[in-house]
Amino acid sequence: MRGIEITWIIRNDSVSSVFFDADIAKFFQCRLESGRKEGEKNACVLKRLRYMVDDSLGTRDVESLPGCALGPDWTSSVSFNCNSKGRSLNIIRSVEVHEVTDRKDKVILLLSNGREIQCDLVIWATGVFPTTSIWKDSCEELRTSAADGGILVDDHMCTSLPDVYACGDVCTVSWSFPSTIWKQMRLWTQARQMGEYCARSMVADGRLDVDFCFELFTHTTSFFGYKVVFLGDFKGERQPEGWYTIDRIIEENQFVRCIMYDHRVVGAVLIGETDLEETVENLILNKTDLEKIEQDFLDPQIDIEDYFD
């Protein structure tokens, strides 16, 4: 978005703290100030289904429609460019929005620190949490998670009620042997994977092993024009004490961080066109011991793909 004044309000002390540590967030600082480079948001081929509201519906009918959001790529065909080349970005950290007042000519936000922000447009990112009270209130036998309220499901996506299944954002997995390199995040990709696995499990009456896609966490997205890939335990949240990181940083181009435990890669964050996705994925799944080359395997002068072929 160019030629406009942007105020970004975040409740944490760094941007995208769900995915990035503070030092990784600093890598994006230049893009935060200058904006993404010229070009489409998604220059590559989109492989996900895209949805849009039917043009045949009138505006009044569209506004009254219930239902889910339009998908992760709904902005891919929308241009926010203005004629002016410059822009202004102000980040307000560690605050929340307490009140929103909508007036004819502007919107006023009251922040938790008492400050008021006047703006023309508000883009609100609220996150995701499971809404299960509609079922729990009418069925006490339905078990839910004490942590987030999601409907608990077993290895086959079955709830505590016989022949009743749940999948996607509404559920919380409670598997017999959870993987240390996979975790549940309420993402579009996981919801789709759970839906497909749940359907197969229902047809097979629960006689299935946990799908392989739940062995390793994988997620691809973009931040400020950079391609970003998350693999495995990318923040070291599920590892014993003693895990550490190995980084490769090419300023304004790439940031690679591998989460290591016992000389093995257990997770990674790949920012930019690194071409390391498949190699790092194999290193994680194969539990390859990198002790002898640990300090050099991310060296950009070394082609680790050839090394492990």
PDB file of C-alpha atoms in Angstrom:
ATOM      1  CA  MET A   1       0.000   0.000   0.000  1.00  0.00           C
ATOM      2  CA  ARG A   2       1.578   3.227  -1.168  1.00  0.00           C
ATOM      3  CA  GLY A   3       0.750   6.884  -0.952  1.00  0.00           C
ATOM      4  CA  ILE A   4      -1.130   6.495   2.327  1.00  0.00           C
ATOM      5  CA  GLU A   5      -0.456   6.738   6.035  1.00  0.00           C
ATOM      6  CA  ILE A   6      -0.552   3.366   7.803  1.00  0.00           C
ATOM      7  CA  THR A   7      -0.809   2.753  11.533  1.00  0.00           C
ATOM      8  CA  TRP A   8      -0.181  -0.853  12.551  1.00  0.00           C
ATOM      9  CA  ILE A   9      -1.398  -1.726  16.038  1.00  0.00           C
ATOM     10  CA  ILE A  10      -0.034  -4.965  17.531  1.00  0.00           C
ATOM     11  CA  ARG A  11      -0.533  -6.405  20.990  1.00  0.00           C
ATOM     12  CA  ASN A  12       2.992  -7.881  21.172  1.00  0.00           C
ATOM     13  CA  ASP A  13       6.393  -6.216  21.109  1.00  0.00           C
ATOM     14  CA  SER A  14       7.270  -7.567  17.643  1.00  0.00           C
ATOM     15  CA  VAL A  15       5.371  -8.194  14.415  1.00  0.00           C
ATOM     16  CA  SER A  16       3.930 -11.654  13.696  1.00  0.00           C
ATOM     17  CA  SER A  17       5.093 -13.033  17.041  1.00  0.00           C
ATOM     18  CA  VAL A  18       3.049 -16.205  16.493  1.00  0.00           C
ATOM     19  CA  PHE A  19       5.482 -17.179  13.751  1.00  0.00           C
ATOM     20  CA  PHE A  20       8.668 -15.188  14.354  1.00  0.00           C
ATOM     21  CA  ASP A  21      11.004 -14.413  17.205  1.00  0.00           C
ATOM     22  CA  ALA A  22      11.894 -10.763  17.666  1.00  0.00           C
ATOM     23  CA  ASP A  23      15.268 -11.087  15.930  1.00  0.00           C
ATOM     24  CA  ILE A  24      13.680 -12.634  12.831  1.00  0.00           C
ATOM     25  CA  ALA A  25      11.071  -9.862  12.811  1.00  0.00           C
ATOM     26  CA  LYS A  26      13.918  -7.339  12.608  1.00  0.00           C
ATOM     27  CA  PHE A  27      14.864  -8.823   9.231  1.00  0.00           C
ATOM     28  CA  PHE A  28      11.637  -7.383   7.814  1.00  0.00           C
ATOM     29  CA  GLN A  29      12.328  -3.873   9.106  1.00  0.00           C
ATOM     30  CA  CYS A  30      13.531  -2.553   5.752  1.00  0.00           C
ATOM     31  CA  ARG A  31      10.428  -3.866   3.984  1.00  0.00           C
ATOM     32  CA  LEU A  32       8.247  -2.430   6.720  1.00  0.00           C
ATOM     33  CA  GLU A  33       9.612   1.010   5.959  1.00  0.00           C
ATOM     34  CA  SER A  34       9.773   0.801   2.155  1.00  0.00           C
ATOM     35  CA  GLY A  35       6.991  -1.679   1.373  1.00  0.00           C
ATOM     36  CA  ARG A  36       7.166  -4.685  -0.909  1.00  0.00           C
ATOM     37  CA  LYS A  37       8.901  -4.431  -4.257  1.00  0.00           C
ATOM     38  CA  GLU A  38       6.908  -3.660  -7.371  1.00  0.00           C
ATOM     39  CA  GLY A  39       4.837  -6.559  -8.662  1.00  0.00           C
ATOM     40  CA  GLU A  40       1.943  -8.746  -7.659  1.00  0.00           C
ATOM     41  CA  LYS A  41       1.575  -9.997  -4.120  1.00  0.00           C
ATOM     42  CA  ASN A  42       1.582 -13.576  -5.395  1.00  0.00           C
ATOM     43  CA  ALA A  43       3.845 -13.642  -8.431  1.00  0.00           C
ATOM     44  CA  CYS A  44       3.947 -17.440  -8.444  1.00  0.00           C
ATOM     45  CA  VAL A  45       1.171 -19.779  -9.568  1.00  0.00           C
ATOM     46  CA  LEU A  46      -1.494 -20.197  -6.906  1.00  0.00           C
ATOM     47  CA  LYS A  47      -2.297 -23.857  -6.300  1.00  0.00           C
ATOM     48  CA  ARG A  48      -5.098 -23.302  -3.802  1.00  0.00           C
ATOM     49  CA  LEU A  49      -8.759 -22.947  -4.680  1.00  0.00           C
ATOM     50  CA  ARG A  50      -9.896 -19.338  -4.753  1.00  0.00           C
ATOM     51  CA  TYR A  51     -13.380 -18.134  -3.908  1.00  0.00           C
ATOM     52  CA  MET A  52     -15.335 -14.975  -4.577  1.00  0.00           C
ATOM     53  CA  VAL A  53     -18.837 -13.666  -4.004  1.00  0.00           C
ATOM     54  CA  ASP A  54     -21.183 -14.229  -6.938  1.00  0.00           C
ATOM     55  CA  ASP A  55     -21.587 -10.961  -8.871  1.00  0.00           C
ATOM     56  CA  SER A  56     -25.201 -11.835  -9.621  1.00  0.00           C
ATOM     57  CA  LEU A  57     -26.099 -11.206  -5.980  1.00  0.00           C
ATOM     58  CA  GLY A  58     -27.111  -7.713  -5.044  1.00  0.00           C
ATOM     59  CA  THR A  59     -25.113  -5.702  -2.500  1.00  0.00           C
ATOM     60  CA  ARG A  60     -27.846  -6.014   0.103  1.00  0.00           C
ATOM     61  CA  ASP A  61     -27.976  -9.813  -0.301  1.00  0.00           C
ATOM     62  CA  VAL A  62     -24.187 -10.153  -0.059  1.00  0.00           C
ATOM     63  CA  GLU A  63     -24.015  -8.167   3.175  1.00  0.00           C
ATOM     64  CA  SER A  64     -26.624 -10.437   4.768  1.00  0.00           C
ATOM     65  CA  LEU A  65     -24.883 -13.691   3.832  1.00  0.00           C
ATOM     66  CA  PRO A  66     -23.473 -15.758   6.709  1.00  0.00           C
ATOM     67  CA  GLY A  67     -20.509 -18.075   6.281  1.00  0.00           C
ATOM     68  CA  CYS A  68     -16.746 -18.340   6.348  1.00  0.00           C
ATOM     69  CA  ALA A  69     -14.056 -16.064   4.942  1.00  0.00           C
ATOM     70  CA  LEU A  70     -13.098 -16.166   1.272  1.00  0.00           C
ATOM     71  CA  GLY A  71      -9.747 -17.901   1.677  1.00  0.00           C
ATOM     72  CA  PRO A  72      -6.086 -16.977   2.210  1.00  0.00           C
ATOM     73  CA  ASP A  73      -5.629 -15.454  -1.257  1.00  0.00           C
ATOM     74  CA  TRP A  74      -8.606 -13.111  -1.361  1.00  0.00           C
ATOM     75  CA  THR A  75      -6.352 -10.039  -1.722  1.00  0.00           C
ATOM     76  CA  SER A  76      -4.210 -11.476  -4.522  1.00  0.00           C
ATOM     77  CA  SER A  77      -6.190  -9.701  -7.246  1.00  0.00           C
ATOM     78  CA  VAL A  78      -6.730  -6.472  -5.302  1.00  0.00           C
ATOM     79  CA  SER A  79      -4.436  -3.509  -5.904  1.00  0.00           C
ATOM     80  CA  PHE A  80      -3.861  -1.044  -3.074  1.00  0.00           C
ATOM     81  CA  ASN A  81      -1.474   1.157  -5.061  1.00  0.00           C
ATOM     82  CA  CYS A  82      -2.068   4.898  -5.175  1.00  0.00           C
ATOM     83  CA  ASN A  83      -0.568   7.461  -7.520  1.00  0.00           C
ATOM     84  CA  SER A  84       1.873   8.738  -4.931  1.00  0.00           C
ATOM     85  CA  LYS A  85       5.107   6.795  -4.474  1.00  0.00           C
ATOM     86  CA  GLY A  86       5.658   7.496  -0.798  1.00  0.00           C
ATOM     87  CA  ARG A  87       4.010   6.133   2.284  1.00  0.00           C
ATOM     88  CA  SER A  88       4.165   6.512   6.036  1.00  0.00           C
ATOM     89  CA  LEU A  89       4.191   3.593   8.478  1.00  0.00           C
ATOM     90  CA  ASN A  90       3.807   3.867  12.234  1.00  0.00           C
ATOM     91  CA  ILE A  91       3.856   0.731  14.420  1.00  0.00           C
ATOM     92  CA  ILE A  92       2.283   0.906  17.875  1.00  0.00           C
ATOM     93  CA  ARG A  93       3.410  -2.082  19.922  1.00  0.00           C
ATOM     94  CA  SER A  94       2.125  -3.828  23.049  1.00  0.00           C
ATOM     95  CA  VAL A  95      -1.384  -2.342  22.959  1.00  0.00           C
ATOM     96  CA  GLU A  96      -4.889  -3.537  22.137  1.00  0.00           C
ATOM     97  CA  VAL A  97      -7.963  -1.877  20.668  1.00  0.00           C
ATOM     98  CA  HIS A  98     -10.581  -1.339  23.373  1.00  0.00           C
ATOM     99  CA  GLU A  99     -13.260   0.509  21.444  1.00  0.00           C
ATOM    100  CA  VAL A 100     -14.204   1.295  17.843  1.00  0.00           C
ATOM    101  CA  THR A 101     -16.407   4.257  16.964  1.00  0.00           C
ATOM    102  CA  ASP A 102     -17.669   4.476  13.390  1.00  0.00           C
ATOM    103  CA  ARG A 103     -18.588   7.967  12.224  1.00  0.00           C
ATOM    104  CA  LYS A 104     -19.653   9.172   8.821  1.00  0.00           C
ATOM    105  CA  ASP A 105     -16.301  10.639   7.847  1.00  0.00           C
ATOM    106  CA  LYS A 106     -13.859   8.550   9.928  1.00  0.00           C
ATOM    107  CA  VAL A 107     -13.315   5.671  12.321  1.00  0.00           C
ATOM    108  CA  ILE A 108     -11.918   6.292  15.808  1.00  0.00           C
ATOM    109  CA  LEU A 109     -10.010   3.600  17.704  1.00  0.00           C
ATOM    110  CA  LEU A 110      -9.490   3.812  21.461  1.00  0.00           C
ATOM    111  CA  LEU A 111      -6.347   1.925  22.493  1.00  0.00           C
ATOM    112  CA  SER A 112      -5.572   0.248  25.804  1.00  0.00           C
ATOM    113  CA  ASN A 113      -2.982   2.944  26.576  1.00  0.00           C
ATOM    114  CA  GLY A 114      -5.666   5.639  26.304  1.00  0.00           C
ATOM    115  CA  ARG A 115      -4.543   6.925  22.910  1.00  0.00           C
ATOM    116  CA  GLU A 116      -7.062   7.611  20.128  1.00  0.00           C
ATOM    117  CA  ILE A 117      -6.364   6.880  16.455  1.00  0.00           C
ATOM    118  CA  GLN A 118      -8.430   8.414  13.647  1.00  0.00           C
ATOM    119  CA  CYS A 119      -8.508   6.592  10.318  1.00  0.00           C
ATOM    120  CA  ASP A 120     -10.489   6.035   7.128  1.00  0.00           C
ATOM    121  CA  LEU A 121     -10.251   2.239   6.984  1.00  0.00           C
ATOM    122  CA  VAL A 122      -9.644  -0.477   9.590  1.00  0.00           C
ATOM    123  CA  ILE A 123      -8.318  -3.920   8.625  1.00  0.00           C
ATOM    124  CA  TRP A 124      -8.881  -6.106  11.658  1.00  0.00           C
ATOM    125  CA  ALA A 125      -7.006  -9.387  12.256  1.00  0.00           C
ATOM    126  CA  THR A 126      -8.588 -11.141  15.236  1.00  0.00           C
ATOM    127  CA  GLY A 127      -7.051 -14.597  14.985  1.00  0.00           C
ATOM    128  CA  VAL A 128      -8.947 -17.860  15.341  1.00  0.00           C
ATOM    129  CA  PHE A 129     -10.422 -19.692  18.295  1.00  0.00           C
ATOM    130  CA  PRO A 130     -12.893 -22.602  18.375  1.00  0.00           C
ATOM    131  CA  THR A 131     -16.537 -21.771  19.020  1.00  0.00           C
ATOM    132  CA  THR A 132     -17.994 -24.931  20.540  1.00  0.00           C
ATOM    133  CA  SER A 133     -20.607 -23.720  22.999  1.00  0.00           C
ATOM    134  CA  ILE A 134     -23.411 -24.361  20.495  1.00  0.00           C
ATOM    135  CA  TRP A 135     -22.722 -28.100  20.860  1.00  0.00           C
ATOM    136  CA  LYS A 136     -21.271 -28.254  24.367  1.00  0.00           C
ATOM    137  CA  ASP A 137     -24.248 -26.497  25.965  1.00  0.00           C
ATOM    138  CA  SER A 138     -26.654 -29.107  24.613  1.00  0.00           C
ATOM    139  CA  CYS A 139     -24.409 -32.142  25.137  1.00  0.00           C
ATOM    140  CA  GLU A 140     -22.423 -32.361  28.355  1.00  0.00           C
ATOM    141  CA  GLU A 141     -20.834 -35.648  27.258  1.00  0.00           C
ATOM    142  CA  LEU A 142     -18.895 -33.840  24.533  1.00  0.00           C
ATOM    143  CA  ARG A 143     -15.338 -33.402  25.812  1.00  0.00           C
ATOM    144  CA  THR A 144     -13.537 -30.143  25.086  1.00  0.00           C
ATOM    145  CA  SER A 145     -10.006 -28.923  25.695  1.00  0.00           C
ATOM    146  CA  ALA A 146      -9.372 -27.039  28.917  1.00  0.00           C
ATOM    147  CA  ALA A 147      -6.663 -25.044  27.124  1.00  0.00           C
ATOM    148  CA  ASP A 148      -8.592 -23.578  24.185  1.00  0.00           C
ATOM    149  CA  GLY A 149     -12.134 -24.981  24.334  1.00  0.00           C
ATOM    150  CA  GLY A 150     -11.805 -27.011  21.137  1.00  0.00           C
ATOM    151  CA  ILE A 151     -13.647 -30.312  20.748  1.00  0.00           C
ATOM    152  CA  LEU A 152     -11.192 -33.073  21.651  1.00  0.00           C
ATOM    153  CA  VAL A 153     -10.623 -35.642  18.906  1.00  0.00           C
ATOM    154  CA  ASP A 154      -8.638 -38.868  18.956  1.00  0.00           C
ATOM    155  CA  ASP A 155      -6.251 -40.354  16.388  1.00  0.00           C
ATOM    156  CA  HIS A 156      -9.153 -40.811  13.961  1.00  0.00           C
ATOM    157  CA  MET A 157     -10.802 -37.377  14.420  1.00  0.00           C
ATOM    158  CA  CYS A 158     -13.562 -38.989  16.490  1.00  0.00           C
ATOM    159  CA  THR A 159     -15.000 -37.068  19.438  1.00  0.00           C
ATOM    160  CA  SER A 160     -15.973 -38.477  22.829  1.00  0.00           C
ATOM    161  CA  LEU A 161     -19.380 -39.316  21.325  1.00  0.00           C
ATOM    162  CA  PRO A 162     -19.646 -42.506  19.230  1.00  0.00           C
ATOM    163  CA  ASP A 163     -19.841 -41.895  15.468  1.00  0.00           C
ATOM    164  CA  VAL A 164     -19.438 -38.133  15.891  1.00  0.00           C
ATOM    165  CA  TYR A 165     -16.379 -36.589  14.232  1.00  0.00           C
ATOM    166  CA  ALA A 166     -14.862 -33.103  14.210  1.00  0.00           C
ATOM    167  CA  CYS A 167     -12.122 -31.466  12.165  1.00  0.00           C
ATOM    168  CA  GLY A 168     -10.617 -28.098  11.364  1.00  0.00           C
ATOM    169  CA  ASP A 169     -10.638 -25.033  13.604  1.00  0.00           C
ATOM    170  CA  VAL A 170     -13.379 -26.346  15.888  1.00  0.00           C
ATOM    171  CA  CYS A 171     -11.348 -29.314  17.149  1.00  0.00           C
ATOM    172  CA  THR A 172      -8.278 -29.844  19.321  1.00  0.00           C
ATOM    173  CA  VAL A 173      -6.219 -32.949  18.609  1.00  0.00           C
ATOM    174  CA  SER A 174      -5.527 -35.370  21.447  1.00  0.00           C
ATOM    175  CA  TRP A 175      -3.511 -38.071  19.766  1.00  0.00           C
ATOM    176  CA  SER A 176      -1.902 -41.123  21.352  1.00  0.00           C
ATOM    177  CA  PHE A 177       1.587 -40.459  19.987  1.00  0.00           C
ATOM    178  CA  PRO A 178       1.883 -36.775  19.025  1.00  0.00           C
ATOM    179  CA  SER A 179       4.811 -35.834  16.817  1.00  0.00           C
ATOM    180  CA  THR A 180       7.466 -33.527  18.257  1.00  0.00           C
ATOM    181  CA  ILE A 181       7.857 -31.845  14.858  1.00  0.00           C
ATOM    182  CA  TRP A 182       4.172 -31.133  14.210  1.00  0.00           C
ATOM    183  CA  LYS A 183       1.769 -28.906  16.072  1.00  0.00           C
ATOM    184  CA  GLN A 184      -1.781 -27.796  15.550  1.00  0.00           C
ATOM    185  CA  MET A 185      -2.212 -24.278  14.244  1.00  0.00           C
ATOM    186  CA  ARG A 186      -5.609 -23.219  12.998  1.00  0.00           C
ATOM    187  CA  LEU A 187      -4.574 -22.609   9.397  1.00  0.00           C
ATOM    188  CA  TRP A 188      -6.371 -23.098   6.089  1.00  0.00           C
ATOM    189  CA  THR A 189      -3.953 -25.840   5.087  1.00  0.00           C
ATOM    190  CA  GLN A 190      -4.446 -27.828   8.289  1.00  0.00           C
ATOM    191  CA  ALA A 191      -8.224 -27.474   8.133  1.00  0.00           C
ATOM    192  CA  ARG A 192      -8.209 -28.951   4.627  1.00  0.00           C
ATOM    193  CA  GLN A 193      -5.867 -31.788   5.629  1.00  0.00           C
ATOM    194  CA  MET A 194      -7.985 -32.603   8.666  1.00  0.00           C
ATOM    195  CA  GLY A 195     -11.149 -32.554   6.585  1.00  0.00           C
ATOM    196  CA  GLU A 196      -9.739 -35.021   4.057  1.00  0.00           C
ATOM    197  CA  TYR A 197      -8.368 -37.298   6.777  1.00  0.00           C
ATOM    198  CA  CYS A 198     -11.621 -37.112   8.751  1.00  0.00           C
ATOM    199  CA  ALA A 199     -13.641 -38.113   5.676  1.00  0.00           C
ATOM    200  CA  ARG A 200     -11.436 -41.161   5.068  1.00  0.00           C
ATOM    201  CA  SER A 201     -11.631 -42.095   8.732  1.00  0.00           C
ATOM    202  CA  MET A 202     -15.430 -41.930   8.696  1.00  0.00           C
ATOM    203  CA  VAL A 203     -15.591 -44.205   5.652  1.00  0.00           C
ATOM    204  CA  ALA A 204     -13.120 -46.652   7.237  1.00  0.00           C
ATOM    205  CA  ASP A 205     -14.915 -46.514  10.596  1.00  0.00           C
ATOM    206  CA  GLY A 206     -11.790 -45.175  12.285  1.00  0.00           C
ATOM    207  CA  ARG A 207      -9.520 -48.031  11.213  1.00  0.00           C
ATOM    208  CA  LEU A 208      -6.740 -45.806   9.898  1.00  0.00           C
ATOM    209  CA  ASP A 209      -3.271 -44.806  11.022  1.00  0.00           C
ATOM    210  CA  VAL A 210      -2.674 -41.095  11.568  1.00  0.00           C
ATOM    211  CA  ASP A 211      -2.035 -39.496   8.189  1.00  0.00           C
ATOM    212  CA  PHE A 212       1.598 -38.770   7.289  1.00  0.00           C
ATOM    213  CA  CYS A 213       0.817 -35.079   6.761  1.00  0.00           C
ATOM    214  CA  PHE A 214       0.547 -34.775  10.561  1.00  0.00           C
ATOM    215  CA  GLU A 215       4.080 -36.081  11.058  1.00  0.00           C
ATOM    216  CA  LEU A 216       5.813 -32.840  10.025  1.00  0.00           C
ATOM    217  CA  PHE A 217       4.459 -29.308  10.290  1.00  0.00           C
ATOM    218  CA  THR A 218       4.689 -27.477   6.955  1.00  0.00           C
ATOM    219  CA  HIS A 219       3.316 -24.096   5.990  1.00  0.00           C
ATOM    220  CA  THR A 220       4.122 -21.724   3.132  1.00  0.00           C
ATOM    221  CA  THR A 221       3.057 -18.094   3.047  1.00  0.00           C
ATOM    222  CA  SER A 222       4.455 -14.644   2.262  1.00  0.00           C
ATOM    223  CA  PHE A 223       5.445 -11.682   4.406  1.00  0.00           C
ATOM    224  CA  PHE A 224       6.108  -8.268   2.815  1.00  0.00           C
ATOM    225  CA  GLY A 225       6.826  -9.889  -0.542  1.00  0.00           C
ATOM    226  CA  TYR A 226       9.160 -12.559   0.840  1.00  0.00           C
ATOM    227  CA  LYS A 227       8.370 -16.223   0.395  1.00  0.00           C
ATOM    228  CA  VAL A 228       8.304 -17.834   3.861  1.00  0.00           C
ATOM    229  CA  VAL A 229       8.375 -21.556   4.655  1.00  0.00           C
ATOM    230  CA  PHE A 230       7.903 -23.041   8.130  1.00  0.00           C
ATOM    231  CA  LEU A 231       9.012 -26.607   8.774  1.00  0.00           C
ATOM    232  CA  GLY A 232       8.797 -28.814  11.848  1.00  0.00           C
ATOM    233  CA  ASP A 233       9.171 -27.282  15.301  1.00  0.00           C
ATOM    234  CA  PHE A 234      10.136 -23.903  13.848  1.00  0.00           C
ATOM    235  CA  LYS A 235      10.240 -22.120  17.229  1.00  0.00           C
ATOM    236  CA  GLY A 236      11.663 -24.946  19.356  1.00  0.00           C
ATOM    237  CA  GLU A 237       8.505 -25.108  21.457  1.00  0.00           C
ATOM    238  CA  ARG A 238       8.318 -28.906  21.620  1.00  0.00           C
ATOM    239  CA  GLN A 239      11.988 -29.698  22.174  1.00  0.00           C
ATOM    240  CA  PRO A 240      13.777 -30.623  25.421  1.00  0.00           C
ATOM    241  CA  GLU A 241      16.204 -28.187  26.985  1.00  0.00           C
ATOM    242  CA  GLY A 242      19.409 -27.796  25.039  1.00  0.00           C
ATOM    243  CA  TRP A 243      18.071 -26.933  21.590  1.00  0.00           C
ATOM    244  CA  TYR A 244      19.846 -24.176  19.688  1.00  0.00           C
ATOM    245  CA  THR A 245      19.720 -22.348  16.367  1.00  0.00           C
ATOM    246  CA  ILE A 246      21.942 -21.987  13.321  1.00  0.00           C
ATOM    247  CA  ASP A 247      21.262 -18.986  11.082  1.00  0.00           C
ATOM    248  CA  ARG A 248      22.131 -17.852   7.591  1.00  0.00           C
ATOM    249  CA  ILE A 249      21.396 -14.206   6.877  1.00  0.00           C
ATOM    250  CA  ILE A 250      21.805 -12.440   3.549  1.00  0.00           C
ATOM    251  CA  GLU A 251      20.650  -8.904   4.240  1.00  0.00           C
ATOM    252  CA  GLU A 252      17.406  -7.931   2.475  1.00  0.00           C
ATOM    253  CA  ASN A 253      17.485 -11.224   0.576  1.00  0.00           C
ATOM    254  CA  GLN A 254      17.343 -14.332   2.768  1.00  0.00           C
ATOM    255  CA  PHE A 255      17.008 -15.392   6.371  1.00  0.00           C
ATOM    256  CA  VAL A 256      17.394 -19.084   7.171  1.00  0.00           C
ATOM    257  CA  ARG A 257      17.080 -20.387  10.715  1.00  0.00           C
ATOM    258  CA  CYS A 258      17.384 -24.062  11.609  1.00  0.00           C
ATOM    259  CA  ILE A 259      16.297 -25.291  15.039  1.00  0.00           C
ATOM    260  CA  MET A 260      18.815 -27.904  16.166  1.00  0.00           C
ATOM    261  CA  TYR A 261      18.779 -30.563  18.856  1.00  0.00           C
ATOM    262  CA  ASP A 262      21.555 -33.101  19.335  1.00  0.00           C
ATOM    263  CA  HIS A 263      23.124 -32.015  16.011  1.00  0.00           C
ATOM    264  CA  ARG A 264      19.905 -32.731  14.120  1.00  0.00           C
ATOM    265  CA  VAL A 265      17.512 -30.319  12.427  1.00  0.00           C
ATOM    266  CA  VAL A 266      14.086 -30.388  14.110  1.00  0.00           C
ATOM    267  CA  GLY A 267      12.580 -27.239  12.598  1.00  0.00           C
ATOM    268  CA  ALA A 268      13.304 -24.347  10.273  1.00  0.00           C
ATOM    269  CA  VAL A 269      12.167 -20.937   9.051  1.00  0.00           C
ATOM    270  CA  LEU A 270      13.137 -20.182   5.443  1.00  0.00           C
ATOM    271  CA  ILE A 271      12.630 -16.592   4.267  1.00  0.00           C
ATOM    272  CA  GLY A 272      13.280 -15.635   0.665  1.00  0.00           C
ATOM    273  CA  GLU A 273      14.089 -17.775  -2.365  1.00  0.00           C
ATOM    274  CA  THR A 274      16.372 -20.211  -0.541  1.00  0.00           C
ATOM    275  CA  ASP A 275      15.622 -23.408  -2.520  1.00  0.00           C
ATOM    276  CA  LEU A 276      16.221 -25.316   0.720  1.00  0.00           C
ATOM    277  CA  GLU A 277      12.687 -26.535   1.424  1.00  0.00           C
ATOM    278  CA  GLU A 278      13.032 -30.109   0.203  1.00  0.00           C
ATOM    279  CA  THR A 279      16.543 -30.578   1.579  1.00  0.00           C
ATOM    280  CA  VAL A 280      15.694 -29.311   5.062  1.00  0.00           C
ATOM    281  CA  GLU A 281      12.473 -31.330   5.096  1.00  0.00           C
ATOM    282  CA  ASN A 282      14.470 -34.497   4.369  1.00  0.00           C
ATOM    283  CA  LEU A 283      17.036 -33.625   7.042  1.00  0.00           C
ATOM    284  CA  ILE A 284      14.236 -33.306   9.598  1.00  0.00           C
ATOM    285  CA  LEU A 285      12.381 -36.474   8.631  1.00  0.00           C
ATOM    286  CA  ASN A 286      15.553 -38.567   8.294  1.00  0.00           C
ATOM    287  CA  LYS A 287      16.968 -37.214  11.587  1.00  0.00           C
ATOM    288  CA  THR A 288      20.330 -36.818   9.887  1.00  0.00           C
ATOM    289  CA  ASP A 289      23.288 -36.323  12.249  1.00  0.00           C
ATOM    290  CA  LEU A 290      25.076 -33.134  11.135  1.00  0.00           C
ATOM    291  CA  GLU A 291      27.695 -32.956  13.874  1.00  0.00           C
ATOM    292  CA  LYS A 292      30.679 -32.981  11.490  1.00  0.00           C
ATOM    293  CA  ILE A 293      29.322 -30.264   9.177  1.00  0.00           C
ATOM    294  CA  GLU A 294      26.989 -28.431  11.522  1.00  0.00           C
ATOM    295  CA  GLN A 295      28.744 -25.070  11.344  1.00  0.00           C
ATOM    296  CA  ASP A 296      29.001 -25.074   7.555  1.00  0.00           C
ATOM    297  CA  PHE A 297      25.944 -26.800   6.116  1.00  0.00           C
ATOM    298  CA  LEU A 298      24.080 -23.486   5.697  1.00  0.00           C
ATOM    299  CA  ASP A 299      27.015 -21.780   3.994  1.00  0.00           C
ATOM    300  CA  PRO A 300      25.619 -20.364   0.705  1.00  0.00           C
ATOM    301  CA  GLN A 301      28.848 -21.432  -1.023  1.00  0.00           C
ATOM    302  CA  ILE A 302      28.067 -25.078  -0.244  1.00  0.00           C
ATOM    303  CA  ASP A 303      25.392 -26.897  -2.233  1.00  0.00           C
ATOM    304  CA  ILE A 304      23.946 -29.113   0.472  1.00  0.00           C
ATOM    305  CA  GLU A 305      21.488 -30.646  -1.990  1.00  0.00           C
ATOM    306  CA  ASP A 306      24.385 -32.313  -3.815  1.00  0.00           C
ATOM    307  CA  TYR A 307      26.008 -33.206  -0.502  1.00  0.00           C
ATOM    308  CA  PHE A 308      23.045 -35.309   0.614  1.00  0.00           C
ATOM    309  CA  ASP A 309      22.150 -36.792  -2.792  1.00  0.00           C
TER     310      ASP A 309
END
